[in-house]
CSV table of C-alpha atoms and ligand atoms in Angstrom, one decimal:
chain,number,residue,atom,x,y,z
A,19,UNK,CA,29.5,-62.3,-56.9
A,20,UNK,CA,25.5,-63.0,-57.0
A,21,UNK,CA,25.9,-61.6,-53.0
A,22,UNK,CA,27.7,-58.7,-54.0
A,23,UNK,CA,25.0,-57.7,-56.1
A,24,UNK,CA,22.0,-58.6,-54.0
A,25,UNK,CA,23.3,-56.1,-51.5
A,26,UNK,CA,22.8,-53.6,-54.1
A,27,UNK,CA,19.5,-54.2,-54.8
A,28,UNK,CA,19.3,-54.4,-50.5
A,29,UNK,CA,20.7,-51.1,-50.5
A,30,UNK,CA,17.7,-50.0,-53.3
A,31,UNK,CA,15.2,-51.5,-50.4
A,32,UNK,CA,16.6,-49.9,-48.0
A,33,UNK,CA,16.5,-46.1,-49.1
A,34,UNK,CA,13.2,-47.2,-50.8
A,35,UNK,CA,12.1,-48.4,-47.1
A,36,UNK,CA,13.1,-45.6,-45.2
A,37,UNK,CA,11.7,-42.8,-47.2
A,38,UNK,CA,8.3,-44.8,-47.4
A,39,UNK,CA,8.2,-44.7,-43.3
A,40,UNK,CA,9.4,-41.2,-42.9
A,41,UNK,CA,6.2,-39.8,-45.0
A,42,UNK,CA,4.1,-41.0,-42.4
A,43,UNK,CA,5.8,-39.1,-39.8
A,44,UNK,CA,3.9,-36.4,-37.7
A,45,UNK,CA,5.9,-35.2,-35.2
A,46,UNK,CA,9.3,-34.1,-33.8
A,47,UNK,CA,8.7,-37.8,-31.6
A,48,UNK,CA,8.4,-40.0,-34.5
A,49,UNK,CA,11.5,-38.2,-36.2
A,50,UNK,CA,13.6,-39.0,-33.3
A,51,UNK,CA,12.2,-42.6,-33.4
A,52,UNK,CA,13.0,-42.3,-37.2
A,53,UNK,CA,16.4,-41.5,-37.1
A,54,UNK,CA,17.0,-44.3,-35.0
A,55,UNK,CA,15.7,-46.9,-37.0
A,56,UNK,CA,16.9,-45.5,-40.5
A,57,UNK,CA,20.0,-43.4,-39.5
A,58,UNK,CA,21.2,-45.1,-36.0
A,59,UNK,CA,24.1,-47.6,-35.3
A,60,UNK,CA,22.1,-50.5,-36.3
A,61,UNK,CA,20.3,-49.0,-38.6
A,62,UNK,CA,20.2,-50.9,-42.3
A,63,UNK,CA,22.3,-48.9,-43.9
A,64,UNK,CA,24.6,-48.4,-41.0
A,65,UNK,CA,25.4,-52.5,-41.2
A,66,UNK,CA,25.9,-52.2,-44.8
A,67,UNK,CA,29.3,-50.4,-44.2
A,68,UNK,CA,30.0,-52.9,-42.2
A,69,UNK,CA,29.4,-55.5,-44.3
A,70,UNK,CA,32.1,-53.9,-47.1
A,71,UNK,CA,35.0,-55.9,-45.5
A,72,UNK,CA,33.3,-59.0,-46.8
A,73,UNK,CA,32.7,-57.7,-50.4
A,74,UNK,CA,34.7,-58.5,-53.3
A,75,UNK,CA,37.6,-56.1,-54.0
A,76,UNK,CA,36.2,-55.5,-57.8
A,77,UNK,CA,32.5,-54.7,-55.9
A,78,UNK,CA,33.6,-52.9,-52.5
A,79,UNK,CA,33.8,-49.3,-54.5
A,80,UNK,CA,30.8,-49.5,-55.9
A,81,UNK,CA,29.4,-50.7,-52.9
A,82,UNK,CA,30.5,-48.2,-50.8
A,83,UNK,CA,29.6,-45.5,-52.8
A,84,UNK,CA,26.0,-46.7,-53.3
A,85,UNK,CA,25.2,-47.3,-49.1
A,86,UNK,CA,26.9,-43.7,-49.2
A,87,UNK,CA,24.2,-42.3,-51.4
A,88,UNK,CA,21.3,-44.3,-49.8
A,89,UNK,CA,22.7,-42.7,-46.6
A,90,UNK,CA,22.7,-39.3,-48.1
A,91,UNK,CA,19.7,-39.6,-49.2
A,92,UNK,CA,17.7,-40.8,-46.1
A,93,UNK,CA,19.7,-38.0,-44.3
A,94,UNK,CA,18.4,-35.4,-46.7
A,95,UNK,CA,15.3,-36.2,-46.7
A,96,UNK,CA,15.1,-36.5,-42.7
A,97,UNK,CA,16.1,-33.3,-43.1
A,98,UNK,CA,13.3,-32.1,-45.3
A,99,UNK,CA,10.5,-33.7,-43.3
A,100,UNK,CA,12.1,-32.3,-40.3
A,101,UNK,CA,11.7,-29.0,-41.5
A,102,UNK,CA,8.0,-29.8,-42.6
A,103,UNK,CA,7.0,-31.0,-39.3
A,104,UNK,CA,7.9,-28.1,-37.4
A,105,UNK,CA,6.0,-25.6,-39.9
A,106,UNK,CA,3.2,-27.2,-39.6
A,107,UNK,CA,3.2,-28.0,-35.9
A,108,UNK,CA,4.2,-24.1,-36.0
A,109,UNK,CA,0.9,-23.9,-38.4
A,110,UNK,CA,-1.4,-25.9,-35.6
A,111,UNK,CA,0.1,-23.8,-33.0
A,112,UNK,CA,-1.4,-20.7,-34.2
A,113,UNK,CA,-4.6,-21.9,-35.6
A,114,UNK,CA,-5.4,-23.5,-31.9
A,115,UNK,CA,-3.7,-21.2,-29.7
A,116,UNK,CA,-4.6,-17.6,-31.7
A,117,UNK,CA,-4.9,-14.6,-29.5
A,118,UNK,CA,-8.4,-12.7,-29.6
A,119,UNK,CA,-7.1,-9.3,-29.5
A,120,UNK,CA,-10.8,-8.2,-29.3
A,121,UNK,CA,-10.8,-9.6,-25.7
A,122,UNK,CA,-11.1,-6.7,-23.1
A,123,UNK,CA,-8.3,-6.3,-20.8
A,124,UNK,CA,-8.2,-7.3,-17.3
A,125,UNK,CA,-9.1,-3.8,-15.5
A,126,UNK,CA,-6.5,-3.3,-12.5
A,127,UNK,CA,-8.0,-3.1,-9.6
A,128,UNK,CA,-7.5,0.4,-8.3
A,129,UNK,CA,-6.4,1.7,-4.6
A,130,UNK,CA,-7.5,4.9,-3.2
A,131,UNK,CA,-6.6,6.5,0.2
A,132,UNK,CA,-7.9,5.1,3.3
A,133,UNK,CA,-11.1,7.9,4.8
A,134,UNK,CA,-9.2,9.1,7.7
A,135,UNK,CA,-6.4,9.6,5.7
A,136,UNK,CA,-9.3,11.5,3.2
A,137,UNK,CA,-10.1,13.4,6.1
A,138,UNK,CA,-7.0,14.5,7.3
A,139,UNK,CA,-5.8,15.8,3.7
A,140,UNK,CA,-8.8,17.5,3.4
A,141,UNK,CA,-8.1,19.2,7.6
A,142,UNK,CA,-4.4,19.8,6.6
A,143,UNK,CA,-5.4,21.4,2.9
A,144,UNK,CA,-8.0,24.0,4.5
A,145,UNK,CA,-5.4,25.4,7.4
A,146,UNK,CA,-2.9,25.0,4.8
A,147,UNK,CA,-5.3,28.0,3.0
A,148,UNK,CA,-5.6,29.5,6.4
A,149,UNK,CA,-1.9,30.2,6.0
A,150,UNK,CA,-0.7,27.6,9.3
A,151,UNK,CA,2.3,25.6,8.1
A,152,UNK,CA,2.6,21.9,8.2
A,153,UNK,CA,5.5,20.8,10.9
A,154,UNK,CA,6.0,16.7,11.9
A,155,UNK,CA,6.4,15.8,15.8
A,156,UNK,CA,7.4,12.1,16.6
A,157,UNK,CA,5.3,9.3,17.4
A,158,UNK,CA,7.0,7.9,20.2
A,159,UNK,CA,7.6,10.6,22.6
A,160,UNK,CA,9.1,11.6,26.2
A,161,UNK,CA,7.4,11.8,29.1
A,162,UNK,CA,8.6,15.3,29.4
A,163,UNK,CA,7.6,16.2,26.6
A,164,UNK,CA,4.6,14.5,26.4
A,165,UNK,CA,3.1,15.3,29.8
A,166,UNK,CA,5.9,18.0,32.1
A,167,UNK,CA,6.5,20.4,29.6
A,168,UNK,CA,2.9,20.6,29.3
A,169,UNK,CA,2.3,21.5,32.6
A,170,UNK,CA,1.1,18.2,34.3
A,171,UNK,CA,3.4,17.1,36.7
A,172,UNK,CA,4.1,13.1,37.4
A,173,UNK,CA,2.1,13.8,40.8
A,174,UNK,CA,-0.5,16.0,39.0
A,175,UNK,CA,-4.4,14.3,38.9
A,176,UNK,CA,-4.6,15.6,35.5
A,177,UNK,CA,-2.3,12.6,34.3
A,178,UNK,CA,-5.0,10.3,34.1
A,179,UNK,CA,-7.1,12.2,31.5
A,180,UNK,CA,-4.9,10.1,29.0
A,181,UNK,CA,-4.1,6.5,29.6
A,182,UNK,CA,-0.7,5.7,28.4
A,183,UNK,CA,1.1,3.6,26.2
A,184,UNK,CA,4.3,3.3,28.3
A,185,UNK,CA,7.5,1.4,26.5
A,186,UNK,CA,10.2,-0.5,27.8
A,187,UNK,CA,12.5,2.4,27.6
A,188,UNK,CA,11.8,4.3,31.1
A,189,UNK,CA,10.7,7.6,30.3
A,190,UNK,CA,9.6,6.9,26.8
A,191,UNK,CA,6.1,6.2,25.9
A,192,UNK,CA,3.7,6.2,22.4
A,193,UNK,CA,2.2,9.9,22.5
A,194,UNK,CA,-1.2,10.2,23.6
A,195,UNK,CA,-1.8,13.5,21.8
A,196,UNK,CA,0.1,15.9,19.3
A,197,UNK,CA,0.7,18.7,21.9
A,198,UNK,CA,4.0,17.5,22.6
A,199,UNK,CA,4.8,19.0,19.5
A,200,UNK,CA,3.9,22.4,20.6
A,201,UNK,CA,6.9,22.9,22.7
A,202,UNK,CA,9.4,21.2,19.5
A,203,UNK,CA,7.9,23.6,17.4
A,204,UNK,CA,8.6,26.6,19.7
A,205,UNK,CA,11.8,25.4,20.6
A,206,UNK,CA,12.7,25.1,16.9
A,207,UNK,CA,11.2,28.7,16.2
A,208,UNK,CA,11.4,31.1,18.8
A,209,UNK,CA,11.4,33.8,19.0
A,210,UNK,CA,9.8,34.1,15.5
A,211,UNK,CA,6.2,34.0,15.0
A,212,UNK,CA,4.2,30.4,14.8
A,213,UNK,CA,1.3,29.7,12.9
A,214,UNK,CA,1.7,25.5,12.1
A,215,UNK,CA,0.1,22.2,12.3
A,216,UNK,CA,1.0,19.2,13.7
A,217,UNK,CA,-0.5,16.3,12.0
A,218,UNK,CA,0.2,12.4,13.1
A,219,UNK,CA,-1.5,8.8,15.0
A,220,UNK,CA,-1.4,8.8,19.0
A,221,UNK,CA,-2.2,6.2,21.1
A,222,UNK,CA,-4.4,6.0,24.4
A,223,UNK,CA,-4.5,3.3,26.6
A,224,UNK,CA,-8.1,3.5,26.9
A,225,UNK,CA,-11.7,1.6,26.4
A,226,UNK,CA,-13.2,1.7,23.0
A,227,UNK,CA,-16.9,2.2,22.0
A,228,UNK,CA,-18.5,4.2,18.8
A,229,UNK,CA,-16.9,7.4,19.4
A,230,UNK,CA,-13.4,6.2,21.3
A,231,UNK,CA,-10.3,4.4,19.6
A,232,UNK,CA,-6.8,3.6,20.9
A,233,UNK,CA,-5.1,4.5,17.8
A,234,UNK,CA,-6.5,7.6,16.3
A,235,UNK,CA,-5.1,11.1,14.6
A,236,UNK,CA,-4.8,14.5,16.2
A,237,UNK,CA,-4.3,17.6,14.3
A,238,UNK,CA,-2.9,20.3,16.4
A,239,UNK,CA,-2.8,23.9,15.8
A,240,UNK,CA,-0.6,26.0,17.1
A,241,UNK,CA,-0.4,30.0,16.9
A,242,UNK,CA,2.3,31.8,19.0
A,243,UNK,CA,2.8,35.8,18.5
A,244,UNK,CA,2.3,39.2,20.0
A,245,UNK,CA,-1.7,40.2,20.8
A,246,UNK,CA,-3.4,36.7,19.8
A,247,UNK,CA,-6.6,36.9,21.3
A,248,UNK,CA,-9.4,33.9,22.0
A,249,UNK,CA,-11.2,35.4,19.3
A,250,UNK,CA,-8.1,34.4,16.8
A,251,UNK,CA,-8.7,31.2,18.1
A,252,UNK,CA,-12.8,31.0,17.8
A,253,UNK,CA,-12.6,32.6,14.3
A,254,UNK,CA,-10.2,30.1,12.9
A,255,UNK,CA,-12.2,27.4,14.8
A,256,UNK,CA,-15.2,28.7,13.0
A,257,UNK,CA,-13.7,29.3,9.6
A,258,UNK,CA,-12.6,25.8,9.7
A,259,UNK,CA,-15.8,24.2,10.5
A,260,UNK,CA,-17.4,26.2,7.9
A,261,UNK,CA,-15.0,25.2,5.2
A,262,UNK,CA,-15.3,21.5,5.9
A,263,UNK,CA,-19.2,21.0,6.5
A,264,UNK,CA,-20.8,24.5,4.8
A,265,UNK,CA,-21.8,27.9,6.1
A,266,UNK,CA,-24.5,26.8,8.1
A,267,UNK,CA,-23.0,24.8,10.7
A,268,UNK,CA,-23.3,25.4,14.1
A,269,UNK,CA,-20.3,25.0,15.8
A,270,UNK,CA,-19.7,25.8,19.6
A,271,UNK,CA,-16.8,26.3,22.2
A,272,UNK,CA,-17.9,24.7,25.7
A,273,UNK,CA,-15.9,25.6,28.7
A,274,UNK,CA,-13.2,22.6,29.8
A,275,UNK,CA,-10.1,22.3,30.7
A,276,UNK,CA,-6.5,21.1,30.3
A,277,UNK,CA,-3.3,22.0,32.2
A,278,UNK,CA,-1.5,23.3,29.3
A,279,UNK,CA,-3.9,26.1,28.3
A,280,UNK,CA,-6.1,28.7,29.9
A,281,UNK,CA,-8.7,29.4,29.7
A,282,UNK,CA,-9.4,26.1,27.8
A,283,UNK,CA,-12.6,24.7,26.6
A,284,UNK,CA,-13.8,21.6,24.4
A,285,UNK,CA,-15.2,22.1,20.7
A,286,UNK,CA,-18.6,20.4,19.7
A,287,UNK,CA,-20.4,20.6,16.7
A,288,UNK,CA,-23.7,19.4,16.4
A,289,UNK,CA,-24.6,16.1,15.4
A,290,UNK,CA,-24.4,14.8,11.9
A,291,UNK,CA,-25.1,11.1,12.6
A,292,UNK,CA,-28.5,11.4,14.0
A,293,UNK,CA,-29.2,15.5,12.5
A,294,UNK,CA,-28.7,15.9,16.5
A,295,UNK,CA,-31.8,14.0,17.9
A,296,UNK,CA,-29.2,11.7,19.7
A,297,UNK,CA,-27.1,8.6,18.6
A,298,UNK,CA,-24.9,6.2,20.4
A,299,UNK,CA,-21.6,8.4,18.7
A,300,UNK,CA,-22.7,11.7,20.3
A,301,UNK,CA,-23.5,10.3,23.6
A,302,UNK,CA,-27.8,10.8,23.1
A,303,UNK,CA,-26.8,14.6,23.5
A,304,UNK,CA,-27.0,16.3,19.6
A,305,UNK,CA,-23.2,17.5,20.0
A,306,UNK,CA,-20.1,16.0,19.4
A,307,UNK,CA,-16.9,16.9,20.5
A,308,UNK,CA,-14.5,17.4,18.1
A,309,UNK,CA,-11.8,19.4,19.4
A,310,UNK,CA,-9.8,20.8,22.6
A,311,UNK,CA,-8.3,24.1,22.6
A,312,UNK,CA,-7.4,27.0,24.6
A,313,UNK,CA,-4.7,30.1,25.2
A,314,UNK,CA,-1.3,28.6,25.8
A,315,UNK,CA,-0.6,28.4,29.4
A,316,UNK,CA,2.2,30.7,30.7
A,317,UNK,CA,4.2,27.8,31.6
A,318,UNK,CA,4.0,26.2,28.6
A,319,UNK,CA,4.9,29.4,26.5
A,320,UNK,CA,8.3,29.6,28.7
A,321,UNK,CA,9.1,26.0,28.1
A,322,UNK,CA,8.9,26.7,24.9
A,323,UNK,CA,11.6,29.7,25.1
A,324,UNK,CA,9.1,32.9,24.8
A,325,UNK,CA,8.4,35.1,27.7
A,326,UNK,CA,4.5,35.1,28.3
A,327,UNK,CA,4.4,39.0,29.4
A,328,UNK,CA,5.5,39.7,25.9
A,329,UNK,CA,4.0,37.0,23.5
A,330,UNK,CA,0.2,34.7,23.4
A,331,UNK,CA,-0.9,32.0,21.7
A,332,UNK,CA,-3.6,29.9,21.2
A,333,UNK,CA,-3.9,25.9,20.7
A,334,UNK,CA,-6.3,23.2,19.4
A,335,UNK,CA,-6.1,19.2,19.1
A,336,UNK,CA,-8.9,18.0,16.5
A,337,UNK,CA,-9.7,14.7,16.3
A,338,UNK,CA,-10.1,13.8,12.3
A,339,UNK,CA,-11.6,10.5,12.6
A,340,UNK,CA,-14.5,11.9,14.5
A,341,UNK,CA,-14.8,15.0,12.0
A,342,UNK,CA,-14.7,12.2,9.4
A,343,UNK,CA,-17.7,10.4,11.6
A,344,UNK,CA,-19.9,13.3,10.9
A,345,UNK,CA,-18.6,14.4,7.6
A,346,UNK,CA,-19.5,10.9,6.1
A,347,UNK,CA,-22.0,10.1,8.8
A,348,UNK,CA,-20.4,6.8,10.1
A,349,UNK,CA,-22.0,5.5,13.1
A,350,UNK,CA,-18.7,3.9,14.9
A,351,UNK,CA,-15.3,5.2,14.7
A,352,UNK,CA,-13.9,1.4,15.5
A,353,UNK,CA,-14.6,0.7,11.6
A,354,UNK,CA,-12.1,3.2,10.7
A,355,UNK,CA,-9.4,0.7,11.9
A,356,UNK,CA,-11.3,-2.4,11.8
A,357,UNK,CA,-9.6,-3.1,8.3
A,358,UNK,CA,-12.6,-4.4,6.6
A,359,UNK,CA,-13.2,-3.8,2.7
A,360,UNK,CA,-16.6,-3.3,2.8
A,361,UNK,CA,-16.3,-0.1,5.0
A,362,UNK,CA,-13.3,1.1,3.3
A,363,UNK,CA,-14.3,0.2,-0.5
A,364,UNK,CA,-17.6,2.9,0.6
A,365,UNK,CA,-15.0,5.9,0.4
B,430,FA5,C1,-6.2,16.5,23.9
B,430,FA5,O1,-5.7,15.5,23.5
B,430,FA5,C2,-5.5,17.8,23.9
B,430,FA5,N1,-4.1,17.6,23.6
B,430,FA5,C3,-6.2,18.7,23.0
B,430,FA5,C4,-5.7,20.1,23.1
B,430,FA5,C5,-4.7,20.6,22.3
B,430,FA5,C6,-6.3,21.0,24.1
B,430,FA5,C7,-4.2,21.9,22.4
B,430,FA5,C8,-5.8,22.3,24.2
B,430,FA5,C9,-4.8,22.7,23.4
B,430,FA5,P1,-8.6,15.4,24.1
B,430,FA5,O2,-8.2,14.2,24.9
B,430,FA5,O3,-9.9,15.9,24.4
B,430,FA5,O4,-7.5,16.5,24.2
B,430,FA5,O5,-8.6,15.0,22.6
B,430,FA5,C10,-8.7,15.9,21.5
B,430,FA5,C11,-9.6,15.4,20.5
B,430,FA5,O6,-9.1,14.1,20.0
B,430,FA5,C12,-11.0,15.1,20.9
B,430,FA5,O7,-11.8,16.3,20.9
B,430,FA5,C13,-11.5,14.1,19.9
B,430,FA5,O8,-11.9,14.7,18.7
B,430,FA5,C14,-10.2,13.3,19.7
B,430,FA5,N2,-10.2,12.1,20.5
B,430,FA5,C15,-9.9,12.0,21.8
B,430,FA5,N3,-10.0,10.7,22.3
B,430,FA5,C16,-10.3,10.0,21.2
B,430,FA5,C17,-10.5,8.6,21.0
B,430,FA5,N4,-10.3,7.7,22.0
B,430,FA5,N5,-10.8,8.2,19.8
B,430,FA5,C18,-10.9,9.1,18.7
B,430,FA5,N6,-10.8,10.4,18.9
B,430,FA5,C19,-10.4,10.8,20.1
């Protein structure tokens, strides 16, 4: 009997015990080791029950009922302190990890448009005024159309004015200018009047240096109707030039010539890098060139489906990396392509 009570007043201990050790506990590691000791399979009052079996019969209710209660108990108050723990862990949380919402944001960096790309929206925008109509021609081009079409013959000298990008397609090569695009339009058109541009990248086989690239874009212009004249040509020249770099610019047509236009000549304006004294990027002469153009060659206006008694035209390629050498006054075109931030972030 003397047993059967002592295990009551264990049971006291026990609860007593266990409640004493779980207010010392912090965090959600020392209630896990808690509930172990005080709740687990071997825990105190866990052995109790299974210490009943040897318990008098007149004892084992009240027994029972009391390591219930002590187990009750300690499971309550786990339960309790549980709770306690995580508010206040919750409560260190936000003192130590408060946000300052008085902290400036991180400023995105921006992107802007690469300067030839500045350049050619600006060319495209002021013929776009001039009333010529944007028109895309393919990258990688025929031979035919690229260089027959255009009146220059696979035997013909004039060939080697642009070094090619051939492919491993026969007869298919990376255009070397936009005039290709001359005949798609007029095929496309005729026999309606033309007034479009043809912006886009060609490619030249060729050697570079502060005023030549092998990538670069060409802007072609393209007017086909009845009684164009080289002065529609000149005056649009001019009117461009004047639009893009002010009224006072002196722009001037020099005689040249290319097989797919005649007459033909060369545009140059003067010098913007060196105010025309003479720089490496306008050969020490004061002028650069920044255009080709001409009247559409007979040939080239029947390849194109209109009969040249009846119908002229005129034609120009501009080159806007070097318009964007003098607009910005950049003293070597290889930077345009050269990828490196400290050029481009200046734009
Ligand atoms: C041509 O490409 C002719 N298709 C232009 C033309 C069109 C003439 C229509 C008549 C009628 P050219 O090779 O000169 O011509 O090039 C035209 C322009 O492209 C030049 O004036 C220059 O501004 C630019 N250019 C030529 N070669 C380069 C190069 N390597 N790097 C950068 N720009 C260039």
């Amino acid at each position: 009997m003397g047993e059967d009570e002592n295990i009551l007043e264990e049971l006291d201990d026990i609860q007593k015990n266990g409640l004493e050790a779980l207010a010392s506990v912090q965090d959600e590691a020392g209630l896990q080791a808690w509930r172990t000791a005080h709740l687990g399979r071997s825990a105190p009052v866990m052995l109790a029950f299974t210490r009943l079996g040897q318990i008098s019969k007149e004892m084992r209710p009240m027994v029972g009922q009391k390591a219930n209660q002590v187990k009750l108990a300690l499971e309550a108050a786990l339960k309790t302190r549980a709770e306690a723990v995580k508010t206040a862990s919750l409560r260190q949380k936000l003192d130590t990890e408060r946000l300052d919402v008085t902290l400036p944001g991180r400023r995105p960096t921006m992107g802007r448009l690469h300067p030839a790309a500045q350049a050619l929206s600006e060319i495209i925008h002021i013929f776009e005024e001039m009333g010529f109509q944007e028109y895309r021609s393919p990258e990688v081009e025929t031979d035919e159309l690229n260089f027959e079409l255009l009146n220059i013959p696979a035997y013909h000298p004039a060939r080697d004015m642009w070094d090619t990008f051939h492919t491993t397609v026969p007869g298919t090569i990376l255009r070397t200018h936009t005039s290709p695009g001359q005949i798609r339009a007029m095929r496309e058109m005729c026999p309606k009047p033309i007034r479009v541009i043809l912006p886009g990248m060609v490619y030249r086989y060729e050697q570079t240096n502060a005023s030549h690239e092998m990538q670069f874009n060409q802007v072609e212009l393209l007017a086909v109707g009845k009684n164009i004249t080289l002065g529609d040509l000149k005056g649009t020249i001019e009117g461009f030039a004047q639009r893009m770099f002010g009224e006072a610019v002196r722009v001037r047509m020099r005689p040249s010539y290319f097989p797919f236009t005649e007459p033909s000549a060369d545009i140059v304006m003067e010098c913007f890098v060196c105010g025309s004294k003479g720089c490496p990027v306008c050969k020490y002469s004061g002028w650069l060139e920044i255009a080709g153009c001409g009247m559409l060659h007979p040939v080239v206006l029947r390849n194109g489906g209109y009969d040249p008694a009846v119908y002229s035209g005129f034609a120009a390629g501009l080159g806007p990396e070097r318009i964007a050498l003098l607009k910005y006054q950049v003293d070597d075109i290889r930077n345009f392509w050269q990828n490196d931030i400290r050029f481009l972030e200046q734009f």
